[in-house]
Coordinates of C-alpha atoms in Angstrom, one line a residue:
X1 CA -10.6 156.7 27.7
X2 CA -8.5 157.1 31.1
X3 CA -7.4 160.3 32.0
X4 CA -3.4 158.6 32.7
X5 CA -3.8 157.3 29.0
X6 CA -2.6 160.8 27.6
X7 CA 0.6 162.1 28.2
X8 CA 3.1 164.4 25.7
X9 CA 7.1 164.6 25.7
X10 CA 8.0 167.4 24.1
X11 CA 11.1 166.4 22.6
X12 CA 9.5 163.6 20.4
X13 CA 6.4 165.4 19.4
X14 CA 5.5 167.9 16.9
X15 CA 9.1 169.3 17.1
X16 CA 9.5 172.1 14.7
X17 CA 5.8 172.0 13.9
X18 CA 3.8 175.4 13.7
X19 CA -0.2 174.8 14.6
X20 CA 0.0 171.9 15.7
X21 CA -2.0 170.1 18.4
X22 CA 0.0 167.6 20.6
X23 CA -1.6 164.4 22.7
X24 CA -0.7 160.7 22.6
X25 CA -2.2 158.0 23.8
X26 CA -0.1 155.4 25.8
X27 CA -1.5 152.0 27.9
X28 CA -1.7 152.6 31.7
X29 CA 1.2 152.5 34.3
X30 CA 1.8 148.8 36.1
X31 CA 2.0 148.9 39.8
X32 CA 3.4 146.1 42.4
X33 CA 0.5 146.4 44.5
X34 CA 1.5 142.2 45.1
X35 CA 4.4 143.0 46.7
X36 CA 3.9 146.2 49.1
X37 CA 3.8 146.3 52.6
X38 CA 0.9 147.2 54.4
X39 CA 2.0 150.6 56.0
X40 CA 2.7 152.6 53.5
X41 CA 4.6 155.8 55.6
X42 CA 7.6 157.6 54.2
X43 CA 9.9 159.6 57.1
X44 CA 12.4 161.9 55.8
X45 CA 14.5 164.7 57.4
X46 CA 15.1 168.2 56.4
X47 CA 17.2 170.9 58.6
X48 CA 14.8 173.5 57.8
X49 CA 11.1 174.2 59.4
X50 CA 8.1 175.0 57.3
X51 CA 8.1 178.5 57.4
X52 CA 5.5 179.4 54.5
X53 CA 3.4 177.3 52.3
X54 CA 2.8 180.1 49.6
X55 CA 4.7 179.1 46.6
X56 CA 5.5 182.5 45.6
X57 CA 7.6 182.9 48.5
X58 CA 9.5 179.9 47.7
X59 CA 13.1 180.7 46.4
X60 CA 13.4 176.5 46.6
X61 CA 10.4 173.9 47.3
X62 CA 11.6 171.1 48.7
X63 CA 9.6 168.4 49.9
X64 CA 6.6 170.7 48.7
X65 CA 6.7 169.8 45.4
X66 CA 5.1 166.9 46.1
X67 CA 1.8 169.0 46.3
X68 CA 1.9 171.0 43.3
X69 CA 1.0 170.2 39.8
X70 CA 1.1 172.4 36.8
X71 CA 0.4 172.6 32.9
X72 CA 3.7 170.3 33.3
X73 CA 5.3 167.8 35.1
X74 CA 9.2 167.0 34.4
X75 CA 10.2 163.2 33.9
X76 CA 12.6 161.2 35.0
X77 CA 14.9 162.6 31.9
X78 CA 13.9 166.3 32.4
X79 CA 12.0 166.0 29.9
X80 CA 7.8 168.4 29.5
X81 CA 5.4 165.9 29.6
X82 CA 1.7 167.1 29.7
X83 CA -0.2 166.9 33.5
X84 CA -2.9 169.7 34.4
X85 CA -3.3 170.2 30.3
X86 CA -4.8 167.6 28.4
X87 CA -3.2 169.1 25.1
X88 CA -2.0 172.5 23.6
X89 CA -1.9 174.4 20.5
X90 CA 0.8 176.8 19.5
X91 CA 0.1 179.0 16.4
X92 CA 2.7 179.4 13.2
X93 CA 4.7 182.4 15.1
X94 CA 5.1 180.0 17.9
X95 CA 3.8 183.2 20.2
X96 CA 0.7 181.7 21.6
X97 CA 0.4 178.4 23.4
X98 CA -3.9 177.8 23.9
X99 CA -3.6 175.0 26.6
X100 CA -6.9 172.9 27.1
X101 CA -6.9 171.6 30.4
X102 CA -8.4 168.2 31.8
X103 CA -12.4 169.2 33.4
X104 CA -11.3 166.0 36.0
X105 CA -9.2 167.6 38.1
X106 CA -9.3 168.9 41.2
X107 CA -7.8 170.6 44.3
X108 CA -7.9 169.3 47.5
X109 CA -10.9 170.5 49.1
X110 CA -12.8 169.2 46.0
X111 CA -12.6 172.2 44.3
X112 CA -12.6 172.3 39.8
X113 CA -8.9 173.6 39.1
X114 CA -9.7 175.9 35.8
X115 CA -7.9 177.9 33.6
X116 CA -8.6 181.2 35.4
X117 CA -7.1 179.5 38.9
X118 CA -3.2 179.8 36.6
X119 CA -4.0 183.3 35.6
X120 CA -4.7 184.4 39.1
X121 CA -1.2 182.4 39.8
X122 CA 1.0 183.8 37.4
X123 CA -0.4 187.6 38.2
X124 CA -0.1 187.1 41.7
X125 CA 3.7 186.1 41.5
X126 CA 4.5 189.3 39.1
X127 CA 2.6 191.6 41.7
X128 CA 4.5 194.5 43.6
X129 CA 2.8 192.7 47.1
X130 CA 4.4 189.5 46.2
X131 CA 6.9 189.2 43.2
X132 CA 8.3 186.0 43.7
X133 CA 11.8 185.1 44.3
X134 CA 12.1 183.2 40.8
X135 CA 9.8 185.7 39.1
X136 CA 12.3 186.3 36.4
X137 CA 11.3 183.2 34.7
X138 CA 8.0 185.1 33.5
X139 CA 10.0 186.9 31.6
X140 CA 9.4 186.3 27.6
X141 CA 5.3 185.9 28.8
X142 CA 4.1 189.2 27.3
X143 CA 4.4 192.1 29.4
X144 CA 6.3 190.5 32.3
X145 CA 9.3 192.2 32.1
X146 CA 7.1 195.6 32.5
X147 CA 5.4 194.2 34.9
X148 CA 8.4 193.5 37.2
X149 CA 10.0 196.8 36.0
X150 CA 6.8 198.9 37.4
X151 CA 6.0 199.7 34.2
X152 CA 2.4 197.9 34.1
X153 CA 0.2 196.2 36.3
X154 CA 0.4 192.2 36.6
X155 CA -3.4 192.5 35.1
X156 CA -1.4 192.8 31.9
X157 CA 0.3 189.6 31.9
X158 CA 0.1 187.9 28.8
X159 CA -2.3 185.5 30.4
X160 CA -5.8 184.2 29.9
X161 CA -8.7 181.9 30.7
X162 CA -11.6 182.5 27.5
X163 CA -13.5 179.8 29.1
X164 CA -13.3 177.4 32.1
X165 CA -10.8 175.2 31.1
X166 CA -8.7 177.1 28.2
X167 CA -5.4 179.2 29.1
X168 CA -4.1 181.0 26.4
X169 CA -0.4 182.5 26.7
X170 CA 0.6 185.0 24.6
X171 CA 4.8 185.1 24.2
X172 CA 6.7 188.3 23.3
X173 CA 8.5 186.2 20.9
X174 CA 9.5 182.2 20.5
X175 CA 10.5 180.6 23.7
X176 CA 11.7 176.8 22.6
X177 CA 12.1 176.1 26.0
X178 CA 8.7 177.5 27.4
X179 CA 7.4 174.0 28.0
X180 CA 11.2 173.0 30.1
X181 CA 10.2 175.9 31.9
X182 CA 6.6 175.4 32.8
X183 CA 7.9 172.4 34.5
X184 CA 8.7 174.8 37.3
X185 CA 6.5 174.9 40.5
X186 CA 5.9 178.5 40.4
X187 CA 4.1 177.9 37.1
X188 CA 1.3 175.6 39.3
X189 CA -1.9 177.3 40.1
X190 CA -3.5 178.9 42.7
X191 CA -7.0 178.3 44.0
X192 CA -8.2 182.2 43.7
X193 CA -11.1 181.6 45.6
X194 CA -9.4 180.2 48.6
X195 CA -6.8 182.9 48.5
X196 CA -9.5 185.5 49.1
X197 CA -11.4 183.9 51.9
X198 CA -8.0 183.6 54.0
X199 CA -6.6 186.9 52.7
X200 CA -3.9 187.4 55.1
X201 CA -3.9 184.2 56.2
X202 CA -3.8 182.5 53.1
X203 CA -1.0 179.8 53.0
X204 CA 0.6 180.8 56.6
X205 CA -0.6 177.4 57.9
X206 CA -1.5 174.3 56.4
X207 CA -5.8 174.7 57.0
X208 CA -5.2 177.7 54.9
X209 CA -3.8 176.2 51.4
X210 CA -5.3 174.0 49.2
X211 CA -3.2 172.0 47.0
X212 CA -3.2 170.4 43.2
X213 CA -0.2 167.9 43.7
X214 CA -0.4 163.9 44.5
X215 CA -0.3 165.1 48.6
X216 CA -1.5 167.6 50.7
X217 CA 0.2 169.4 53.8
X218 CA -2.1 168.5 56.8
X219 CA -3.6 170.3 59.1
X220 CA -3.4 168.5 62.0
X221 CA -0.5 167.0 63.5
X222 CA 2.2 169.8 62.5
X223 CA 5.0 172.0 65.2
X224 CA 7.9 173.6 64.6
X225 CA 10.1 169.6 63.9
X226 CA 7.0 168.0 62.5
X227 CA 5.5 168.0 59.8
X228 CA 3.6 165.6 57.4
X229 CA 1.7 165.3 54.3
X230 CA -0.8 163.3 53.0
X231 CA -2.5 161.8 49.7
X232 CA -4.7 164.6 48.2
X233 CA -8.1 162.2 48.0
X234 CA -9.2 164.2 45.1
X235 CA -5.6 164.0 43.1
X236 CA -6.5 162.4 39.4
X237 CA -4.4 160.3 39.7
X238 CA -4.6 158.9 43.3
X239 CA -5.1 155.3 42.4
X240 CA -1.6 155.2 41.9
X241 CA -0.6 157.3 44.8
X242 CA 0.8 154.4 47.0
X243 CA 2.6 156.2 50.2
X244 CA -0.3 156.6 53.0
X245 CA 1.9 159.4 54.8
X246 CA 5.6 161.5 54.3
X247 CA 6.7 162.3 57.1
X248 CA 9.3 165.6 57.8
X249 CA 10.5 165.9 61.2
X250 CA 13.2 169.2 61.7
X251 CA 16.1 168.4 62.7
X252 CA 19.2 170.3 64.2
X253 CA 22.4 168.2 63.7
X254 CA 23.2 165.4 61.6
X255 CA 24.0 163.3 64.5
X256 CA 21.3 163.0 65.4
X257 CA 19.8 162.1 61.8
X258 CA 22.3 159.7 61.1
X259 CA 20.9 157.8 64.6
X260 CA 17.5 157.9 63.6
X261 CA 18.4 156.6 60.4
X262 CA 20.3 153.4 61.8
X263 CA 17.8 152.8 64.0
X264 CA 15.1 152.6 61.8
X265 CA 13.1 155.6 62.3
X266 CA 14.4 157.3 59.0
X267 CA 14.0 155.9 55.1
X268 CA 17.0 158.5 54.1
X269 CA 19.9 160.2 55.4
X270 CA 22.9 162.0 53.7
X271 CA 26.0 160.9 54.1
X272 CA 28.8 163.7 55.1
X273 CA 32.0 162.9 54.7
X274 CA 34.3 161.2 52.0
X275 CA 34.6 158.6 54.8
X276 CA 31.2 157.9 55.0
X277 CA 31.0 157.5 51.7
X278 CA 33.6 154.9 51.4
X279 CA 32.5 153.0 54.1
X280 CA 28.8 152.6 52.1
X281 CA 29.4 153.4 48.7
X282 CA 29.6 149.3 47.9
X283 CA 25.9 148.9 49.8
X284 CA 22.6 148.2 48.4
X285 CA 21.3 151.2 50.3
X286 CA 24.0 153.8 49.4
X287 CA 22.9 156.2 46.2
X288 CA 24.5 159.3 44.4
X289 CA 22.5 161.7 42.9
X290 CA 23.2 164.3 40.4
X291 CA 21.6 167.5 40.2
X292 CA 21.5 170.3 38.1
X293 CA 23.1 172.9 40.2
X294 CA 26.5 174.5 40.7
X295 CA 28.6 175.9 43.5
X296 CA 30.0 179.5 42.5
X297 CA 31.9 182.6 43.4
X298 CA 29.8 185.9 43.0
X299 CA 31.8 189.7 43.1
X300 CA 30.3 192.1 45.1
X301 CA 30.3 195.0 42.4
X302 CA 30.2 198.0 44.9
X303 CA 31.2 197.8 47.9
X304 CA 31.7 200.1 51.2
X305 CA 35.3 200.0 50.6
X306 CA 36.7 201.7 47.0
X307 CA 39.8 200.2 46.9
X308 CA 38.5 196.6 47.3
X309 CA 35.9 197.7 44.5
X310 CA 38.8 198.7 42.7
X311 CA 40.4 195.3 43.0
X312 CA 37.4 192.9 42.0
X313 CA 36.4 195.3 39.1
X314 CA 39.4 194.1 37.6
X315 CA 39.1 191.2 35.4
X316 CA 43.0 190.2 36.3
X317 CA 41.8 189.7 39.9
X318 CA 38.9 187.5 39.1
X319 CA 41.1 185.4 37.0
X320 CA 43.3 185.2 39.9
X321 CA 41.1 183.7 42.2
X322 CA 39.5 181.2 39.5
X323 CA 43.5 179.8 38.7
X324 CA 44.1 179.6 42.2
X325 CA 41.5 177.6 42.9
X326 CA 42.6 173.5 43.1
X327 CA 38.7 172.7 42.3
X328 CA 39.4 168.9 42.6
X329 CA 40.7 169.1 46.0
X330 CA 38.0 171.8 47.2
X331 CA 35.6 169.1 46.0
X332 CA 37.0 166.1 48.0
X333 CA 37.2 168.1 51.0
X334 CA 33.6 169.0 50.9
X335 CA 31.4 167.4 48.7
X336 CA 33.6 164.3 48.0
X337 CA 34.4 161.9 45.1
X338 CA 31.4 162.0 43.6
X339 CA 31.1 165.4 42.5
X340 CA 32.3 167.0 39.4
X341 CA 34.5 170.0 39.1
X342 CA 33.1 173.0 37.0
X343 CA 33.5 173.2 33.0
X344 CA 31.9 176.4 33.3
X345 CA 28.3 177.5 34.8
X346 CA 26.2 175.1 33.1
X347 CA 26.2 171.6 35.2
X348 CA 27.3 168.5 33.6
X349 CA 24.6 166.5 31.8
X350 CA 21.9 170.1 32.0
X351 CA 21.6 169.8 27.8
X352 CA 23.0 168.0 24.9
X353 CA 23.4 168.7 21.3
X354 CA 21.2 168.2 18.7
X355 CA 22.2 164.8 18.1
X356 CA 22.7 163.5 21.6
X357 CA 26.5 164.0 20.9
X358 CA 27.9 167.2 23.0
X359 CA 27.5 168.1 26.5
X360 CA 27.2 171.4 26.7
X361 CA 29.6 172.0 29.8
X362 CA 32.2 169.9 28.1
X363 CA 31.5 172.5 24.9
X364 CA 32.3 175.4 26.9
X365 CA 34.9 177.5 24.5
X366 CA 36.8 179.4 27.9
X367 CA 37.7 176.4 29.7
X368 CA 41.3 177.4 30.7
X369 CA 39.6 180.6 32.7
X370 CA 39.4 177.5 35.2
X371 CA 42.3 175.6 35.0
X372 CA 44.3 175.5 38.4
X373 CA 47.7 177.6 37.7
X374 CA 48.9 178.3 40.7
X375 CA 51.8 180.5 39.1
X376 CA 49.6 182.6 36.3
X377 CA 47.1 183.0 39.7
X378 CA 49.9 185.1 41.0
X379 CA 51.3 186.8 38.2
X380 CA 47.3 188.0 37.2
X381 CA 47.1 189.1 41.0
X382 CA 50.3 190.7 41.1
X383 CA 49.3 193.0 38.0
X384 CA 45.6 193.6 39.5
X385 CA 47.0 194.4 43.1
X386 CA 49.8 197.1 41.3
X387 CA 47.2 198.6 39.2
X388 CA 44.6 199.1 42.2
X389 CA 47.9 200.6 44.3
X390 CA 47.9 197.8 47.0
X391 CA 50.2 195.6 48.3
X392 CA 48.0 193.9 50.6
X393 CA 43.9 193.5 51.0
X394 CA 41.1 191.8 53.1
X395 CA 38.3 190.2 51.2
X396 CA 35.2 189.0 53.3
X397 CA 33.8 185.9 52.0
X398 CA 30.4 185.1 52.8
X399 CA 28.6 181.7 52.9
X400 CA 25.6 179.6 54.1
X401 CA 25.4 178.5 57.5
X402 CA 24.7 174.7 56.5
X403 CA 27.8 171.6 56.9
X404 CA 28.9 171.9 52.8
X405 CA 28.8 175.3 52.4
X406 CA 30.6 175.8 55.8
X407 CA 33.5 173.0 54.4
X408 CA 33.5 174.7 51.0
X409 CA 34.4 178.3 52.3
X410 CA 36.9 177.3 55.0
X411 CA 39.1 175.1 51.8
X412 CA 38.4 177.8 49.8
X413 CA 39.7 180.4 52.4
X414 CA 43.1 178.2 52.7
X415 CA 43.8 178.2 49.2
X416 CA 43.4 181.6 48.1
X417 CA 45.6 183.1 50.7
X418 CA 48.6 179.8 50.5
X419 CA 48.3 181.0 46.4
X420 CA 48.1 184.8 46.7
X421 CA 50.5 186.3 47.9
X422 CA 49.1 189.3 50.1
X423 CA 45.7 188.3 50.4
X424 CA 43.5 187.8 54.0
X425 CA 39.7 186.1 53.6
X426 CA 37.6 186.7 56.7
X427 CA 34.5 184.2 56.7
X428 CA 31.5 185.5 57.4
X429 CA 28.3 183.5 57.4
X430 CA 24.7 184.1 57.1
X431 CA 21.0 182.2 57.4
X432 CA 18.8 180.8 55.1
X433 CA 15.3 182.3 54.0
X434 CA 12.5 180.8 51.9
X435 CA 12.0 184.1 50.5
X436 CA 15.2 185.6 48.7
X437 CA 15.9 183.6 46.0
X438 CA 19.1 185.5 45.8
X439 CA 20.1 187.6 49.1
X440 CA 21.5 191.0 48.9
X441 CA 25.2 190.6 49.0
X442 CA 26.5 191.8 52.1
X443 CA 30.4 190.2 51.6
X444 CA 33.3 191.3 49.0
X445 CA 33.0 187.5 47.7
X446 CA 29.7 185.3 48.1
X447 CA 29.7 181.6 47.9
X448 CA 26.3 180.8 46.3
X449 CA 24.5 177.9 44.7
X450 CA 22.5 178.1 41.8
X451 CA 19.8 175.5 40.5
X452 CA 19.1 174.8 36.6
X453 CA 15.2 175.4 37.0
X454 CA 14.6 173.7 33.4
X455 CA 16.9 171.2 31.2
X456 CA 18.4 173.8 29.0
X457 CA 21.2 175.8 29.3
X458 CA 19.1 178.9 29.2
X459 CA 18.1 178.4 33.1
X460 CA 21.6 179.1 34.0
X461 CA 22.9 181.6 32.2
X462 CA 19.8 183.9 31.9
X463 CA 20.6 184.3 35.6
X464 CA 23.6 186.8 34.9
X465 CA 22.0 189.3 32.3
X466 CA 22.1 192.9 33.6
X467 CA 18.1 192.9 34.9
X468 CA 18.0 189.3 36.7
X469 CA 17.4 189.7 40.1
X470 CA 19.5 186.7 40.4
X471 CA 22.5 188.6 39.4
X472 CA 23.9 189.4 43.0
X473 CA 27.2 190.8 42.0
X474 CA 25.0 193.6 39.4
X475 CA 27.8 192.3 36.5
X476 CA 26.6 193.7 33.4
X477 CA 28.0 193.3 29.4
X478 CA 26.1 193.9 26.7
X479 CA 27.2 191.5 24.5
X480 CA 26.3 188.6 26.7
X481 CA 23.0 190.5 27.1
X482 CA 22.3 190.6 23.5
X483 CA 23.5 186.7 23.1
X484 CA 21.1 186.0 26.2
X485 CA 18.4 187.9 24.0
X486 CA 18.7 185.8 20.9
X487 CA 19.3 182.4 21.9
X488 CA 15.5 183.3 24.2
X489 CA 14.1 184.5 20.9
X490 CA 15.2 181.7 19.4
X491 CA 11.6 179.4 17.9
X492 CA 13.5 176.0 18.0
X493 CA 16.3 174.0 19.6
X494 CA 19.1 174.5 16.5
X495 CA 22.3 175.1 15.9
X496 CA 22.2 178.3 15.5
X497 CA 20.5 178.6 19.5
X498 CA 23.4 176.5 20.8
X499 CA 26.2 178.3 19.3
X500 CA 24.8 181.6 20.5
X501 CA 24.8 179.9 24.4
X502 CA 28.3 178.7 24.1
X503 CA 29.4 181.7 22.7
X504 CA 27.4 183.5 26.1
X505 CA 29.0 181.4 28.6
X506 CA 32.3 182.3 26.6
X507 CA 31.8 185.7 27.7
X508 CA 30.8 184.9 31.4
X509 CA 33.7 182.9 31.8
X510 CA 36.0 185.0 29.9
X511 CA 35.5 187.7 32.4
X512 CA 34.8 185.6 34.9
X513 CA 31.8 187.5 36.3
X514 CA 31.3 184.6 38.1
X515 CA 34.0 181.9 39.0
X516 CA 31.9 178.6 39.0
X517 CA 33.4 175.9 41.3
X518 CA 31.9 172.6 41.6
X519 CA 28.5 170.8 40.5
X520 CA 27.5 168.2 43.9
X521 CA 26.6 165.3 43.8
X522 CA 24.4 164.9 46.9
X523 CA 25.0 160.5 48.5
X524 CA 22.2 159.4 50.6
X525 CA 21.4 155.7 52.3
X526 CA 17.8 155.3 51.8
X527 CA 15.8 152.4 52.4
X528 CA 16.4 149.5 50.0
X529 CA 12.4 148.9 50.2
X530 CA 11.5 152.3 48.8
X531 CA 10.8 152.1 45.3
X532 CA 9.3 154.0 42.4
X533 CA 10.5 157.7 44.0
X534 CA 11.3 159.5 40.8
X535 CA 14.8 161.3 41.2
X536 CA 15.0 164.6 38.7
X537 CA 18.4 166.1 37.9
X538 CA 16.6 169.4 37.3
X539 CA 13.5 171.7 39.0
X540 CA 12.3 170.2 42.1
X541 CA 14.4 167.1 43.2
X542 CA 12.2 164.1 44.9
X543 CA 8.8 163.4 43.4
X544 CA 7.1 160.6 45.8
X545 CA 4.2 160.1 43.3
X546 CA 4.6 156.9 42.8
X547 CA 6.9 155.7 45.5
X548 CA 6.1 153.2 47.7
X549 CA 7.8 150.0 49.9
X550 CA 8.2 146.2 49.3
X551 CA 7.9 143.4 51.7

């Protein structure tokens, strides 16, 4: 039987079943092999160089997904389907998950992939030398939260490879959404042998990674604008890998993109202004693209200064700053039309109910913490400013030096200080780095993003418990803590689980730890011949598998 004759989604299958083993068979994928062109070559853009190809110093992958491949792939719905294991077990307590992986496939220098190439992967990450930036999502594997605590070496990970091709993972208790979140590249493996030959080396250049994903990073060919990648030739799938080359080339300004892209030398460019958008919007090539992420305000809990510590510790002043915010206007002037305001810190569309009939955002019990009230904005800042014995403060506002984030701060800027009445915002911008996941926060306000790593609302809000490194502004409450804790303990997707998130996010929102402002909706123009490139709204978000062009 073909390998690409198996394949699992989690929602349908064994749900709610204890000791059950999970595979199903399905009939083979079609292709338009008829129709394609002959040259088969992908060009994209990106603004950032490849600076590392070492996936646990990846806060965000990119384009690099595209060469990693785990117990789990995400479909086009967000949904676990099977990839790397051909099935898995998961005994009554729902604690262990004993994976059996495919014997077929391999890495890209012809290499086996076996179980004992994921424990090496998921020990490496939770090491003191590396500890990825998105480590955190270990956490519920047994031991992991020691592990990143000090408390135990990464040897005791909950992790293990009996024979060549089993992985067993032992849980600390349920995780319902452990298959959603093995989705995740970090999860991939890592070829231990290779990693020990290059030592030092190991994943600083292309010729010294070897990779488990539909394409490969190649060796030759590659500066600091260019790079490329190409079709693993010992993927298990590569019959239907259709694209002969991606190719990345840096570049500095969008000019300079959007010229390439008119004249042909680029398949994709973002659009970057509401004009822009009108102007295309009615075309065949023009696209929106929703993703699981959300544009927020994090509080610098302590700070050099005490009486701007004073301030933001308030919850008064928080509130402020959420009701003075016009969130519909700070989204045209950045993002544009097609982005959606934020119901709270879950994105739009991230998880339904049960019964496919809530949204979770839309469920969000402290929606009014984010209405715009322009005259409640100054009352609550009026109190908060009298209580800290101020009449007048300067905030710093940090942001990403990148065209949206730039927009989003300088709109944001003009509306807190027209709405509260004493109140100057200095902008202060900072780079971008592959390997802080969440950078130290260096500004009294910090305009951050945050991604929804897996479809469930768990991704999100596990980022703002007291021992997430995620958790820039250090807020801490122990109730949300304790809600966090039981909804991750939870064994199934009930009732009982949702309630417990809504009544979380109440909390966060409530206080407004955080003050969430908008979930972007990214518009592109891409190449009306490009097809089968499989868009996710969660995790990573282009996989070129199965893309390719028609004549």
């Amino acid at each position: 039987m073909k390998r690409w004759g198996f394949f699992f989604i989690l929602a349908v299958i064994c749900s709610g079943l204890a000791g059950c083993t999970m595979a199903q068979e399905t009939t083979s994928k079609s292709d338009s092999k008829g129709v394609m062109t002959k040259r088969q070559v992908l060009n994209l853009s990106t603004f950032r160089p490849l600076a590392t190809l070492d996936t646990d110093k990846m806060a965000e992958f990119g384009r690099l997904n595209n060469t990693i491949e785990g117990l789990y792939s995400t479909t086009g719905e967000g949904q676990a389907e099977l990839a790397l294991a051909k099935k898995v077990k998961i005994n009554a307590r729902k604690t262990t998950y004993t994976f059996t992986l495919w014997k077929d496939s391999y890495w890209s220098n012809g290499d086996v992939i076996t179980a004992k190439d994921f424990v090496f992967s998921w020990r490496r990450a939770l090491s003191p030398r590396t500890k990825a930036p998105n480590a955190d999502l270990f956490v519920g594997i047994h031991n992991a939260r020691q592990i990143l605590d000090g408390q135990l070496p990464a040897r005791k990970l909950g992790v293990s490879a009996p024979n060549k091709f089993t992985l067993v993972v032992h849980l600390d208790h349920p995780m319902a959404e452990l298959p959603q979140r093995l989705t995740y590249p970090l999860f991939g493996p890592q070829n231990e042998r290779v990693a020990h030959k290059f030592g030092k080396k190991y994943a600083t250049k292309p010729q010294y990674q070897v990779y488990a994903g539909p394409f490969m990073v190649s060796a030759k060919g590659n500066t600091a604008k260019h790079w490329h990648m190409d079709p693993n030739p010992h993927y298990w799938d590569r019959e239907h890998v259709y694209l002969q080359r991606i190719n990345v080339t840096v570049y500095r300004n969008w000019q300079k993109t959007w010229d390439d892209y008119r004249n042909g030398r680029l398949d994709e460019v973002r659009l970057q202004s509401a004009a822009n958008i009108k102007l295309y919007e009615k075309q065949a090539a023009y696209t929106a693209r929703p993703y699981s992420r959300m544009v927020l305000i994090s509080y610098r809990k302590q700070g050099s200064r005490s009486q701007v510590n004073q301030l933001i510790a308030q919850r008064n002043a928080r509130l402020a700053i959420s009701h003075a915010i016009n969130r519909k206007r700070l989204s045209q002037k950045s993002y544009g039309a097609t982005s959606l305001t934020a119901q709270g810190v879950v994105p739009t569309g991230l998880s339904r109910g049960q019964r496919g009939t809530a949204d979770f955002a839309a469920a969000q019990p402290e929606q009014e913490t984010l209405a715009y009230n322009p005259a409640l904005a100054k009352r609550e800042w009026q109190v908060a400013l009298k209580r800290a014995h101020l009449k007048r403060i300067t905030l710093t506002l940090g942001y990403l030096d990148a065209e949206y984030s730039g927009k989003i701060a300088r709109s944001l800027r003009q509306q807190l200080m027209r709405q509260l009445p004493g109140l100057t915002i200095k902008l202060k911008k900072h780079g971008w780095s592959y390997d802080q996941a969440t950078p130290p926060a260096k500004t009294d306000l910090s305009l951050t993003t945050k991604y929804a790593q897996y479809a469930d609302p768990l991704s999100m809000l596990a980022l703002f418990t007291s021992t997430n490194t995620a958790n820039a502004g250090s807020w801490s409450n122990q109730t949300y803590d304790r809600l966090i804790a039981q909804a991750s303990n939870a064994p199934a997707f009930n009732n009982r689980r949702w309630n417990t998130l809504l009544k979380a996010e109440g909390v966060l929102m409530k206080n407004q730890s955080v003050t969430p402002l908008l979930q972007p909706a990214s518009t592109y123009l891409i190449n009306p011949k490009l097809n089968g490139v499989q868009y996710n709204t969660v995790g990573t978000q282009s996989n070129f598998k199965g893309a390719y062009f028609v004549k």
